[in-house]
């Protein structure tokens, strides 16, 4: 008995995936939960967990500079146009939601790119 153990009576459900930091909203856009860390030496993804994606941003949190840099950096990591990536919520908070236009990619692909970037 080891890695193959399953909890009794529990059936894996698709809802379990909603613990991911990357989800689809009702309209089909992709939402990424971001835990922003402005004022870092360089842009980078520090970790990917259920709480969100830790992103350090080199720009200071002044007059939305870090938010602009965050959108630019995320679009670069995901190989998307900046127009497909926008800040949905949290412009004045460290907890942010980034929105990716529907149809340009999948939540799985986004999560894979973010994890790959956090490991490099």
mmCIF file of C-alpha atoms in Angstrom:
data_model
loop_
_atom_site.group_PDB
_atom_site.id
_atom_site.type_symbol
_atom_site.label_atom_id
_atom_site.label_comp_id
_atom_site.label_asym_id
_atom_site.label_seq_id
_atom_site.Cartn_x
_atom_site.Cartn_y
_atom_site.Cartn_z
ATOM 1 C CA UNK A 1 0.000 0.000 0.000
ATOM 2 C CA UNK A 2 1.366 3.335 -0.963
ATOM 3 C CA UNK A 3 0.774 5.902 -3.670
ATOM 4 C CA UNK A 4 -2.356 4.131 -4.947
ATOM 5 C CA UNK A 5 -4.401 4.648 -1.750
ATOM 6 C CA UNK A 6 -7.836 6.166 -2.168
ATOM 7 C CA UNK A 7 -10.109 7.619 0.499
ATOM 8 C CA UNK A 8 -13.108 5.366 1.063
ATOM 9 C CA UNK A 9 -16.398 6.563 -0.343
ATOM 10 C CA UNK A 10 -14.870 9.600 -2.014
ATOM 11 C CA UNK A 11 -15.395 9.940 -5.726
ATOM 12 C CA UNK A 12 -13.230 12.550 -7.450
ATOM 13 C CA UNK A 13 -15.443 15.277 -8.847
ATOM 14 C CA UNK A 14 -14.710 18.030 -11.362
ATOM 15 C CA UNK A 15 -15.432 20.593 -8.621
ATOM 16 C CA UNK A 16 -12.168 19.565 -6.977
ATOM 17 C CA UNK A 17 -10.392 21.413 -9.784
ATOM 18 C CA UNK A 18 -11.831 24.721 -8.534
ATOM 19 C CA UNK A 19 -9.087 24.747 -5.872
ATOM 20 C CA UNK A 20 -6.639 25.579 -8.644
ATOM 21 C CA UNK A 21 -5.347 29.143 -8.933
ATOM 22 C CA UNK A 22 -6.456 29.056 -12.584
ATOM 23 C CA UNK A 23 -10.199 28.729 -13.254
ATOM 24 C CA UNK A 24 -12.834 29.477 -15.882
ATOM 25 C CA UNK A 25 -15.514 32.043 -15.082
ATOM 26 C CA UNK A 26 -19.153 31.851 -16.201
ATOM 27 C CA UNK A 27 -18.447 33.700 -19.441
ATOM 28 C CA UNK A 28 -15.547 31.434 -20.448
ATOM 29 C CA UNK A 29 -12.707 33.790 -19.541
ATOM 30 C CA UNK A 30 -9.761 32.342 -17.639
ATOM 31 C CA UNK A 31 -9.148 33.773 -14.148
ATOM 32 C CA UNK A 32 -5.762 33.540 -12.441
ATOM 33 C CA UNK A 33 -5.477 34.232 -8.704
ATOM 34 C CA UNK A 34 -2.314 36.271 -8.174
ATOM 35 C CA UNK A 35 -0.455 36.961 -4.938
ATOM 36 C CA UNK A 36 1.599 39.974 -5.981
ATOM 37 C CA UNK A 37 4.933 40.924 -4.467
ATOM 38 C CA UNK A 38 5.901 44.329 -5.902
ATOM 39 C CA UNK A 39 9.299 45.965 -5.566
ATOM 40 C CA UNK A 40 11.340 42.788 -6.223
ATOM 41 C CA UNK A 41 14.742 42.726 -7.948
ATOM 42 C CA UNK A 42 13.278 41.087 -11.049
ATOM 43 C CA UNK A 43 9.992 39.731 -12.369
ATOM 44 C CA UNK A 44 9.353 36.090 -11.621
ATOM 45 C CA UNK A 45 6.883 33.469 -10.457
ATOM 46 C CA UNK A 46 7.771 32.380 -6.931
ATOM 47 C CA UNK A 47 5.208 29.625 -6.408
ATOM 48 C CA UNK A 48 2.013 28.060 -7.720
ATOM 49 C CA UNK A 49 -0.393 26.856 -5.008
ATOM 50 C CA UNK A 50 -4.122 26.550 -4.352
ATOM 51 C CA UNK A 51 -4.116 30.041 -2.795
ATOM 52 C CA UNK A 52 -2.792 31.571 -5.969
ATOM 53 C CA UNK A 53 0.246 32.207 -8.118
ATOM 54 C CA UNK A 54 3.003 34.092 -6.318
ATOM 55 C CA UNK A 55 4.418 36.695 -8.695
ATOM 56 C CA UNK A 56 7.232 39.076 -7.832
ATOM 57 C CA UNK A 57 7.200 42.276 -9.842
ATOM 58 C CA UNK A 58 10.160 44.600 -10.237
ATOM 59 C CA UNK A 59 8.025 47.745 -10.555
ATOM 60 C CA UNK A 60 7.093 49.651 -7.377
ATOM 61 C CA UNK A 61 3.444 49.637 -6.248
ATOM 62 C CA UNK A 62 3.058 53.302 -7.208
ATOM 63 C CA UNK A 63 0.321 54.691 -9.486
ATOM 64 C CA UNK A 64 -0.481 51.263 -10.909
ATOM 65 C CA UNK A 65 3.063 50.659 -12.206
ATOM 66 C CA UNK A 66 3.256 47.173 -10.682
ATOM 67 C CA UNK A 67 -0.173 46.284 -12.122
ATOM 68 C CA UNK A 68 0.902 47.317 -15.627
ATOM 69 C CA UNK A 69 4.142 45.372 -15.247
ATOM 70 C CA UNK A 70 2.231 42.336 -13.919
ATOM 71 C CA UNK A 71 -0.086 42.223 -16.958
ATOM 72 C CA UNK A 72 2.916 42.660 -19.272
ATOM 73 C CA UNK A 73 4.870 39.901 -17.523
ATOM 74 C CA UNK A 74 1.967 37.399 -17.410
ATOM 75 C CA UNK A 75 1.228 37.966 -21.114
ATOM 76 C CA UNK A 76 4.918 37.321 -21.886
ATOM 77 C CA UNK A 77 5.037 34.104 -19.804
ATOM 78 C CA UNK A 78 1.867 32.790 -21.459
ATOM 79 C CA UNK A 79 2.865 33.943 -24.968
ATOM 80 C CA UNK A 80 -0.325 35.987 -25.311
ATOM 81 C CA UNK A 81 -1.014 39.493 -26.576
ATOM 82 C CA UNK A 82 -1.257 42.124 -23.840
ATOM 83 C CA UNK A 83 -4.771 42.894 -25.095
ATOM 84 C CA UNK A 84 -5.841 39.345 -24.111
ATOM 85 C CA UNK A 85 -4.652 39.787 -20.514
ATOM 86 C CA UNK A 86 -6.207 42.243 -18.069
ATOM 87 C CA UNK A 87 -6.396 42.971 -14.350
ATOM 88 C CA UNK A 88 -9.914 42.106 -13.208
ATOM 89 C CA UNK A 89 -9.798 42.742 -9.448
ATOM 90 C CA UNK A 90 -7.325 43.900 -6.831
ATOM 91 C CA UNK A 91 -5.718 46.980 -8.333
ATOM 92 C CA UNK A 92 -4.938 48.284 -4.810
ATOM 93 C CA UNK A 93 -4.407 44.879 -3.182
ATOM 94 C CA UNK A 94 -1.734 42.180 -3.266
ATOM 95 C CA UNK A 95 -4.431 39.611 -4.007
ATOM 96 C CA UNK A 96 -5.352 40.128 -7.632
ATOM 97 C CA UNK A 97 -7.368 38.386 -10.316
ATOM 98 C CA UNK A 98 -5.956 38.400 -13.832
ATOM 99 C CA UNK A 99 -8.430 37.746 -16.629
ATOM 100 C CA UNK A 100 -7.495 36.101 -19.927
ATOM 101 C CA UNK A 101 -9.895 36.507 -22.851
ATOM 102 C CA UNK A 102 -11.862 33.386 -23.694
ATOM 103 C CA UNK A 103 -10.743 31.266 -26.603
ATOM 104 C CA UNK A 104 -7.049 32.197 -26.615
ATOM 105 C CA UNK A 105 -5.863 29.332 -24.365
ATOM 106 C CA UNK A 106 -7.017 26.775 -21.779
ATOM 107 C CA UNK A 107 -6.740 26.822 -17.960
ATOM 108 C CA UNK A 108 -4.579 23.676 -18.159
ATOM 109 C CA UNK A 109 -2.148 25.330 -20.599
ATOM 110 C CA UNK A 110 -1.991 28.465 -18.424
ATOM 111 C CA UNK A 111 -1.270 26.430 -15.274
ATOM 112 C CA UNK A 112 1.406 24.440 -17.108
ATOM 113 C CA UNK A 113 3.149 27.630 -18.331
ATOM 114 C CA UNK A 114 3.033 29.192 -14.860
ATOM 115 C CA UNK A 115 4.450 26.070 -13.186
ATOM 116 C CA UNK A 116 7.182 25.795 -15.815
ATOM 117 C CA UNK A 117 8.127 29.443 -15.273
ATOM 118 C CA UNK A 118 8.189 29.023 -11.479
ATOM 119 C CA UNK A 119 10.655 26.144 -11.813
ATOM 120 C CA UNK A 120 13.067 28.018 -14.079
#
